[in-house]
Amino acid sequence: MSNRTFTMIKPDAVKAGNIGNILQMINAGGFRIAAMKYTKISRQQAEKFYEVHAARPFYSELTEFMSSGPIVAAILEKENAVADFRKLIGATNPANAEEGTIRKRYAASIGENAVHGSDSDENAKIEGDFFFNGLEQF
Ligand code: GDP
């Protein structure tokens, strides 16, 4: 079990002005910020990041959305980070997300769902390294 996960505050949540609210929930959830940047990815970078979903019907919509505006990318640290962060963000579809989760509060739809959270330790490492070099991870 690793103690790090990777997150993005997605373009919908940035546009809606929810960066601060979401960071506050992340801090309140006991996560330490090990890396963070405000950035925007190209369509090509989004396609690379979400390569595992290439065969899914929503791949095109997803990569268009994720490259549509700035995001906040971050590596978060906490014991049991991956599982605990998935709990904090809630179900992919906000309609199914539990009360008090980030997606329940701030996500509009299954596609534009406010935040990303890695689904495994292995992917957390791959995704964190996609955005941050060694000098940017603390
Ligand atoms: P996650 O791990 O909860 O983020 O969910 P998945 O790994 O299944 O999907 C990755 C991302 O693809 C989700 O966070 C959504 O932004 C998007 N996505 C998933 N399912 C759908 C869908 O049915 N329609 C659309 N438009 N986007 C989806």
JSON list of C-alpha atoms and ligand atoms in Angstrom, two decimals:
[
{"chain": "A", "resi": 1, "resn": "MET", "atom": "CA", "xyz": [0.00, 0.00, 0.00]},
{"chain": "A", "resi": 2, "resn": "SER", "atom": "CA", "xyz": [1.39, 3.36, -1.02]},
{"chain": "A", "resi": 3, "resn": "ASN", "atom": "CA", "xyz": [0.60, 6.62, 0.76]},
{"chain": "A", "resi": 4, "resn": "ARG", "atom": "CA", "xyz": [0.17, 8.82, -2.32]},
{"chain": "A", "resi": 5, "resn": "THR", "atom": "CA", "xyz": [-2.55, 9.48, -4.85]},
{"chain": "A", "resi": 6, "resn": "PHE", "atom": "CA", "xyz": [-2.97, 11.84, -7.77]},
{"chain": "A", "resi": 7, "resn": "THR", "atom": "CA", "xyz": [-5.84, 14.27, -8.35]},
{"chain": "A", "resi": 8, "resn": "MET", "atom": "CA", "xyz": [-7.01, 16.90, -10.80]},
{"chain": "A", "resi": 9, "resn": "ILE", "atom": "CA", "xyz": [-9.57, 19.60, -10.18]},
{"chain": "A", "resi": 10, "resn": "LYS", "atom": "CA", "xyz": [-11.25, 19.36, -13.58]},
{"chain": "A", "resi": 11, "resn": "PRO", "atom": "CA", "xyz": [-12.13, 22.24, -15.95]},
{"chain": "A", "resi": 12, "resn": "ASP", "atom": "CA", "xyz": [-15.80, 22.38, -14.85]},
{"chain": "A", "resi": 13, "resn": "ALA", "atom": "CA", "xyz": [-14.87, 22.92, -11.18]},
{"chain": "A", "resi": 14, "resn": "VAL", "atom": "CA", "xyz": [-12.20, 25.48, -12.06]},
{"chain": "A", "resi": 15, "resn": "LYS", "atom": "CA", "xyz": [-14.69, 27.41, -14.23]},
{"chain": "A", "resi": 16, "resn": "ALA", "atom": "CA", "xyz": [-17.29, 27.30, -11.47]},
{"chain": "A", "resi": 17, "resn": "GLY", "atom": "CA", "xyz": [-14.83, 28.87, -9.02]},
{"chain": "A", "resi": 18, "resn": "ASN", "atom": "CA", "xyz": [-14.55, 25.82, -6.79]},
{"chain": "A", "resi": 19, "resn": "ILE", "atom": "CA", "xyz": [-10.76, 25.40, -6.55]},
{"chain": "A", "resi": 20, "resn": "GLY", "atom": "CA", "xyz": [-10.69, 26.83, -3.02]},
{"chain": "A", "resi": 21, "resn": "ASN", "atom": "CA", "xyz": [-13.69, 24.85, -1.79]},
{"chain": "A", "resi": 22, "resn": "ILE", "atom": "CA", "xyz": [-12.27, 21.59, -3.11]},
{"chain": "A", "resi": 23, "resn": "LEU", "atom": "CA", "xyz": [-8.78, 22.23, -1.70]},
{"chain": "A", "resi": 24, "resn": "GLN", "atom": "CA", "xyz": [-10.38, 22.93, 1.64]},
{"chain": "A", "resi": 25, "resn": "MET", "atom": "CA", "xyz": [-12.17, 19.55, 1.56]},
{"chain": "A", "resi": 26, "resn": "ILE", "atom": "CA", "xyz": [-8.89, 17.86, 0.59]},
{"chain": "A", "resi": 27, "resn": "ASN", "atom": "CA", "xyz": [-7.10, 19.51, 3.54]},
{"chain": "A", "resi": 28, "resn": "ALA", "atom": "CA", "xyz": [-9.95, 18.72, 5.91]},
{"chain": "A", "resi": 29, "resn": "GLY", "atom": "CA", "xyz": [-9.75, 15.10, 4.72]},
{"chain": "A", "resi": 30, "resn": "GLY", "atom": "CA", "xyz": [-6.22, 14.89, 6.10]},
{"chain": "A", "resi": 31, "resn": "PHE", "atom": "CA", "xyz": [-4.28, 14.92, 2.84]},
{"chain": "A", "resi": 32, "resn": "ARG", "atom": "CA", "xyz": [-0.91, 16.65, 2.58]},
{"chain": "A", "resi": 33, "resn": "ILE", "atom": "CA", "xyz": [-0.08, 18.32, -0.74]},
{"chain": "A", "resi": 34, "resn": "ALA", "atom": "CA", "xyz": [3.13, 16.78, -2.10]},
{"chain": "A", "resi": 35, "resn": "ALA", "atom": "CA", "xyz": [2.96, 18.54, -5.49]},
{"chain": "A", "resi": 36, "resn": "MET", "atom": "CA", "xyz": [0.61, 21.00, -7.14]},
{"chain": "A", "resi": 37, "resn": "LYS", "atom": "CA", "xyz": [0.22, 23.05, -10.33]},
{"chain": "A", "resi": 38, "resn": "TYR", "atom": "CA", "xyz": [-2.35, 25.11, -12.23]},
{"chain": "A", "resi": 39, "resn": "THR", "atom": "CA", "xyz": [-2.04, 24.10, -15.86]},
{"chain": "A", "resi": 40, "resn": "LYS", "atom": "CA", "xyz": [-3.89, 23.19, -19.05]},
{"chain": "A", "resi": 41, "resn": "ILE", "atom": "CA", "xyz": [-3.39, 20.03, -21.08]},
{"chain": "A", "resi": 42, "resn": "SER", "atom": "CA", "xyz": [-3.66, 19.68, -24.84]},
{"chain": "A", "resi": 43, "resn": "ARG", "atom": "CA", "xyz": [-6.08, 17.26, -26.50]},
{"chain": "A", "resi": 44, "resn": "GLN", "atom": "CA", "xyz": [-3.12, 15.03, -27.28]},
{"chain": "A", "resi": 45, "resn": "GLN", "atom": "CA", "xyz": [-1.93, 15.04, -23.66]},
{"chain": "A", "resi": 46, "resn": "ALA", "atom": "CA", "xyz": [-5.47, 14.24, -22.48]},
{"chain": "A", "resi": 47, "resn": "GLU", "atom": "CA", "xyz": [-5.59, 11.32, -24.92]},
{"chain": "A", "resi": 48, "resn": "LYS", "atom": "CA", "xyz": [-2.29, 10.04, -23.53]},
{"chain": "A", "resi": 49, "resn": "PHE", "atom": "CA", "xyz": [-3.37, 10.50, -19.90]},
{"chain": "A", "resi": 50, "resn": "TYR", "atom": "CA", "xyz": [-6.66, 8.63, -20.48]},
{"chain": "A", "resi": 51, "resn": "GLU", "atom": "CA", "xyz": [-5.17, 6.02, -22.84]},
{"chain": "A", "resi": 52, "resn": "VAL", "atom": "CA", "xyz": [-6.64, 3.17, -20.75]},
{"chain": "A", "resi": 53, "resn": "HIS", "atom": "CA", "xyz": [-10.11, 4.45, -21.64]},
{"chain": "A", "resi": 54, "resn": "ALA", "atom": "CA", "xyz": [-9.41, 4.66, -25.41]},
{"chain": "A", "resi": 55, "resn": "ALA", "atom": "CA", "xyz": [-11.96, 1.95, -26.23]},
{"chain": "A", "resi": 56, "resn": "ARG", "atom": "CA", "xyz": [-14.73, 3.46, -24.09]},
{"chain": "A", "resi": 57, "resn": "PRO", "atom": "CA", "xyz": [-17.58, 5.29, -25.87]},
{"chain": "A", "resi": 58, "resn": "PHE", "atom": "CA", "xyz": [-16.98, 8.48, -23.86]},
{"chain": "A", "resi": 59, "resn": "TYR", "atom": "CA", "xyz": [-13.22, 8.74, -24.67]},
{"chain": "A", "resi": 60, "resn": "SER", "atom": "CA", "xyz": [-13.62, 11.54, -27.21]},
{"chain": "A", "resi": 61, "resn": "GLU", "atom": "CA", "xyz": [-15.98, 13.56, -25.01]},
{"chain": "A", "resi": 62, "resn": "LEU", "atom": "CA", "xyz": [-13.70, 13.02, -22.00]},
{"chain": "A", "resi": 63, "resn": "THR", "atom": "CA", "xyz": [-10.48, 14.10, -23.70]},
{"chain": "A", "resi": 64, "resn": "GLU", "atom": "CA", "xyz": [-12.18, 17.12, -25.28]},
{"chain": "A", "resi": 65, "resn": "PHE", "atom": "CA", "xyz": [-13.54, 18.16, -21.89]},
{"chain": "A", "resi": 66, "resn": "MET", "atom": "CA", "xyz": [-10.26, 17.63, -20.01]},
{"chain": "A", "resi": 67, "resn": "SER", "atom": "CA", "xyz": [-8.39, 19.82, -22.51]},
{"chain": "A", "resi": 68, "resn": "SER", "atom": "CA", "xyz": [-11.08, 22.51, -22.60]},
{"chain": "A", "resi": 69, "resn": "GLY", "atom": "CA", "xyz": [-9.69, 24.72, -19.83]},
{"chain": "A", "resi": 70, "resn": "PRO", "atom": "CA", "xyz": [-7.22, 24.96, -16.98]},
{"chain": "A", "resi": 71, "resn": "ILE", "atom": "CA", "xyz": [-7.04, 22.35, -14.24]},
{"chain": "A", "resi": 72, "resn": "VAL", "atom": "CA", "xyz": [-5.28, 21.96, -10.90]},
{"chain": "A", "resi": 73, "resn": "ALA", "atom": "CA", "xyz": [-3.08, 18.84, -10.77]},
{"chain": "A", "resi": 74, "resn": "ALA", "atom": "CA", "xyz": [-1.78, 17.58, -7.44]},
{"chain": "A", "resi": 75, "resn": "ILE", "atom": "CA", "xyz": [-0.14, 14.67, -5.66]},
{"chain": "A", "resi": 76, "resn": "LEU", "atom": "CA", "xyz": [-1.68, 14.03, -2.26]},
{"chain": "A", "resi": 77, "resn": "GLU", "atom": "CA", "xyz": [-0.21, 12.14, 0.68]},
{"chain": "A", "resi": 78, "resn": "LYS", "atom": "CA", "xyz": [-2.01, 10.31, 3.45]},
{"chain": "A", "resi": 79, "resn": "GLU", "atom": "CA", "xyz": [-2.03, 6.79, 4.83]},
{"chain": "A", "resi": 80, "resn": "ASN", "atom": "CA", "xyz": [-4.19, 4.67, 2.48]},
{"chain": "A", "resi": 81, "resn": "ALA", "atom": "CA", "xyz": [-4.32, 7.64, 0.10]},
{"chain": "A", "resi": 82, "resn": "VAL", "atom": "CA", "xyz": [-5.85, 6.01, -3.00]},
{"chain": "A", "resi": 83, "resn": "ALA", "atom": "CA", "xyz": [-8.81, 4.37, -1.23]},
{"chain": "A", "resi": 84, "resn": "ASP", "atom": "CA", "xyz": [-9.42, 7.25, 1.17]},
{"chain": "A", "resi": 85, "resn": "PHE", "atom": "CA", "xyz": [-9.40, 9.81, -1.63]},
{"chain": "A", "resi": 86, "resn": "ARG", "atom": "CA", "xyz": [-11.85, 7.73, -3.72]},
{"chain": "A", "resi": 87, "resn": "LYS", "atom": "CA", "xyz": [-14.10, 7.81, -0.66]},
{"chain": "A", "resi": 88, "resn": "LEU", "atom": "CA", "xyz": [-13.75, 11.59, -0.35]},
{"chain": "A", "resi": 89, "resn": "ILE", "atom": "CA", "xyz": [-14.57, 12.25, -4.02]},
{"chain": "A", "resi": 90, "resn": "GLY", "atom": "CA", "xyz": [-17.54, 9.85, -4.23]},
{"chain": "A", "resi": 91, "resn": "ALA", "atom": "CA", "xyz": [-19.03, 7.89, -7.15]},
{"chain": "A", "resi": 92, "resn": "THR", "atom": "CA", "xyz": [-18.17, 8.75, -10.77]},
{"chain": "A", "resi": 93, "resn": "ASN", "atom": "CA", "xyz": [-21.78, 9.78, -11.36]},
{"chain": "A", "resi": 94, "resn": "PRO", "atom": "CA", "xyz": [-22.65, 12.54, -8.87]},
{"chain": "A", "resi": 95, "resn": "ALA", "atom": "CA", "xyz": [-26.22, 11.26, -8.80]},
{"chain": "A", "resi": 96, "resn": "ASN", "atom": "CA", "xyz": [-24.85, 8.18, -7.01]},
{"chain": "A", "resi": 97, "resn": "ALA", "atom": "CA", "xyz": [-22.30, 10.01, -4.86]},
{"chain": "A", "resi": 98, "resn": "GLU", "atom": "CA", "xyz": [-22.75, 10.00, -1.08]},
{"chain": "A", "resi": 99, "resn": "GLU", "atom": "CA", "xyz": [-23.59, 13.16, 0.85]},
{"chain": "A", "resi": 100, "resn": "GLY", "atom": "CA", "xyz": [-20.52, 15.10, 1.90]},
{"chain": "A", "resi": 101, "resn": "THR", "atom": "CA", "xyz": [-18.37, 13.94, -1.02]},
{"chain": "A", "resi": 102, "resn": "ILE", "atom": "CA", "xyz": [-16.68, 16.36, -3.40]},
{"chain": "A", "resi": 103, "resn": "ARG", "atom": "CA", "xyz": [-18.61, 15.11, -6.42]},
{"chain": "A", "resi": 104, "resn": "LYS", "atom": "CA", "xyz": [-21.94, 15.26, -4.58]},
{"chain": "A", "resi": 105, "resn": "ARG", "atom": "CA", "xyz": [-21.28, 18.92, -3.79]},
{"chain": "A", "resi": 106, "resn": "TYR", "atom": "CA", "xyz": [-19.56, 20.15, -6.92]},
{"chain": "A", "resi": 107, "resn": "ALA", "atom": "CA", "xyz": [-20.06, 17.78, -9.87]},
{"chain": "A", "resi": 108, "resn": "ALA", "atom": "CA", "xyz": [-22.75, 18.41, -12.47]},
{"chain": "A", "resi": 109, "resn": "SER", "atom": "CA", "xyz": [-22.73, 15.15, -14.43]},
{"chain": "A", "resi": 110, "resn": "ILE", "atom": "CA", "xyz": [-20.99, 11.82, -14.92]},
{"chain": "A", "resi": 111, "resn": "GLY", "atom": "CA", "xyz": [-18.65, 13.42, -17.48]},
{"chain": "A", "resi": 112, "resn": "GLU", "atom": "CA", "xyz": [-18.07, 16.81, -15.88]},
{"chain": "A", "resi": 113, "resn": "ASN", "atom": "CA", "xyz": [-17.53, 15.49, -12.40]},
{"chain": "A", "resi": 114, "resn": "ALA", "atom": "CA", "xyz": [-15.26, 18.08, -10.76]},
{"chain": "A", "resi": 115, "resn": "VAL", "atom": "CA", "xyz": [-12.32, 15.89, -9.71]},
{"chain": "A", "resi": 116, "resn": "HIS", "atom": "CA", "xyz": [-10.10, 13.00, -10.72]},
{"chain": "A", "resi": 117, "resn": "GLY", "atom": "CA", "xyz": [-8.72, 10.47, -8.26]},
{"chain": "A", "resi": 118, "resn": "SER", "atom": "CA", "xyz": [-6.33, 7.63, -9.11]},
{"chain": "A", "resi": 119, "resn": "ASP", "atom": "CA", "xyz": [-7.81, 4.13, -8.90]},
{"chain": "A", "resi": 120, "resn": "SER", "atom": "CA", "xyz": [-4.66, 2.24, -7.81]},
{"chain": "A", "resi": 121, "resn": "ASP", "atom": "CA", "xyz": [-1.21, 2.81, -6.33]},
{"chain": "A", "resi": 122, "resn": "GLU", "atom": "CA", "xyz": [0.33, 1.93, -9.68]},
{"chain": "A", "resi": 123, "resn": "ASN", "atom": "CA", "xyz": [-1.75, 4.50, -11.56]},
{"chain": "A", "resi": 124, "resn": "ALA", "atom": "CA", "xyz": [-1.18, 7.12, -8.86]},
{"chain": "A", "resi": 125, "resn": "LYS", "atom": "CA", "xyz": [2.55, 6.89, -9.53]},
{"chain": "A", "resi": 126, "resn": "ILE", "atom": "CA", "xyz": [2.15, 6.93, -13.34]},
{"chain": "A", "resi": 127, "resn": "GLU", "atom": "CA", "xyz": [-0.30, 9.86, -13.24]},
{"chain": "A", "resi": 128, "resn": "GLY", "atom": "CA", "xyz": [1.76, 11.91, -10.75]},
{"chain": "A", "resi": 129, "resn": "ASP", "atom": "CA", "xyz": [4.88, 11.42, -12.88]},
{"chain": "A", "resi": 130, "resn": "PHE", "atom": "CA", "xyz": [2.89, 12.51, -15.96]},
{"chain": "A", "resi": 131, "resn": "PHE", "atom": "CA", "xyz": [2.54, 16.01, -14.46]},
{"chain": "A", "resi": 132, "resn": "PHE", "atom": "CA", "xyz": [5.49, 16.42, -12.08]},
{"chain": "A", "resi": 133, "resn": "ASN", "atom": "CA", "xyz": [9.19, 15.75, -12.35]},
{"chain": "A", "resi": 134, "resn": "GLY", "atom": "CA", "xyz": [11.22, 14.62, -9.34]},
{"chain": "A", "resi": 135, "resn": "LEU", "atom": "CA", "xyz": [12.16, 18.19, -8.37]},
{"chain": "A", "resi": 136, "resn": "GLU", "atom": "CA", "xyz": [8.46, 19.11, -8.12]},
{"chain": "A", "resi": 137, "resn": "GLN", "atom": "CA", "xyz": [7.42, 16.30, -5.74]},
{"chain": "A", "resi": 138, "resn": "PHE", "atom": "CA", "xyz": [8.01, 16.94, -2.03]},
{"chain": "B", "resi": 1, "resn": "GDP", "atom": "P1", "xyz": [-13.50, 7.65, -12.10]},
{"chain": "B", "resi": 1, "resn": "GDP", "atom": "O1", "xyz": [-12.37, 6.74, -11.75]},
{"chain": "B", "resi": 1, "resn": "GDP", "atom": "O2", "xyz": [-14.55, 7.73, -11.02]},
{"chain": "B", "resi": 1, "resn": "GDP", "atom": "O3", "xyz": [-13.04, 9.03, -12.52]},
{"chain": "B", "resi": 1, "resn": "GDP", "atom": "O4", "xyz": [-14.27, 7.02, -13.34]},
{"chain": "B", "resi": 1, "resn": "GDP", "atom": "P2", "xyz": [-13.76, 6.21, -14.65]},
{"chain": "B", "resi": 1, "resn": "GDP", "atom": "O5", "xyz": [-12.32, 5.81, -14.49]},
{"chain": "B", "resi": 1, "resn": "GDP", "atom": "O6", "xyz": [-14.77, 5.16, -14.92]},
{"chain": "B", "resi": 1, "resn": "GDP", "atom": "O7", "xyz": [-13.88, 7.29, -15.81]},
{"chain": "B", "resi": 1, "resn": "GDP", "atom": "C1", "xyz": [-12.92, 8.30, -15.98]},
{"chain": "B", "resi": 1, "resn": "GDP", "atom": "C2", "xyz": [-13.65, 9.59, -16.27]},
{"chain": "B", "resi": 1, "resn": "GDP", "atom": "O8", "xyz": [-14.33, 9.46, -17.52]},
{"chain": "B", "resi": 1, "resn": "GDP", "atom": "C3", "xyz": [-14.75, 9.99, -15.28]},
{"chain": "B", "resi": 1, "resn": "GDP", "atom": "O9", "xyz": [-14.27, 10.65, -14.14]},
{"chain": "B", "resi": 1, "resn": "GDP", "atom": "C4", "xyz": [-15.63, 10.90, -16.13]},
{"chain": "B", "resi": 1, "resn": "GDP", "atom": "O10", "xyz": [-15.07, 12.22, -16.23]},
{"chain": "B", "resi": 1, "resn": "GDP", "atom": "C5", "xyz": [-15.53, 10.23, -17.49]},
{"chain": "B", "resi": 1, "resn": "GDP", "atom": "N1", "xyz": [-16.68, 9.32, -17.69]},
{"chain": "B", "resi": 1, "resn": "GDP", "atom": "C6", "xyz": [-16.92, 8.12, -17.11]},
{"chain": "B", "resi": 1, "resn": "GDP", "atom": "N2", "xyz": [-18.07, 7.58, -17.55]},
{"chain": "B", "resi": 1, "resn": "GDP", "atom": "C7", "xyz": [-18.58, 8.49, -18.42]},
{"chain": "B", "resi": 1, "resn": "GDP", "atom": "C8", "xyz": [-19.76, 8.52, -19.23]},
{"chain": "B", "resi": 1, "resn": "GDP", "atom": "O11", "xyz": [-20.59, 7.60, -19.22]},
{"chain": "B", "resi": 1, "resn": "GDP", "atom": "N3", "xyz": [-19.93, 9.62, -20.02]},
{"chain": "B", "resi": 1, "resn": "GDP", "atom": "C9", "xyz": [-19.02, 10.64, -20.07]},
{"chain": "B", "resi": 1, "resn": "GDP", "atom": "N4", "xyz": [-19.26, 11.69, -20.87]},
{"chain": "B", "resi": 1, "resn": "GDP", "atom": "N5", "xyz": [-17.91, 10.65, -19.33]},
{"chain": "B", "resi": 1, "resn": "GDP", "atom": "C10", "xyz": [-17.68, 9.59, -18.52]}
]
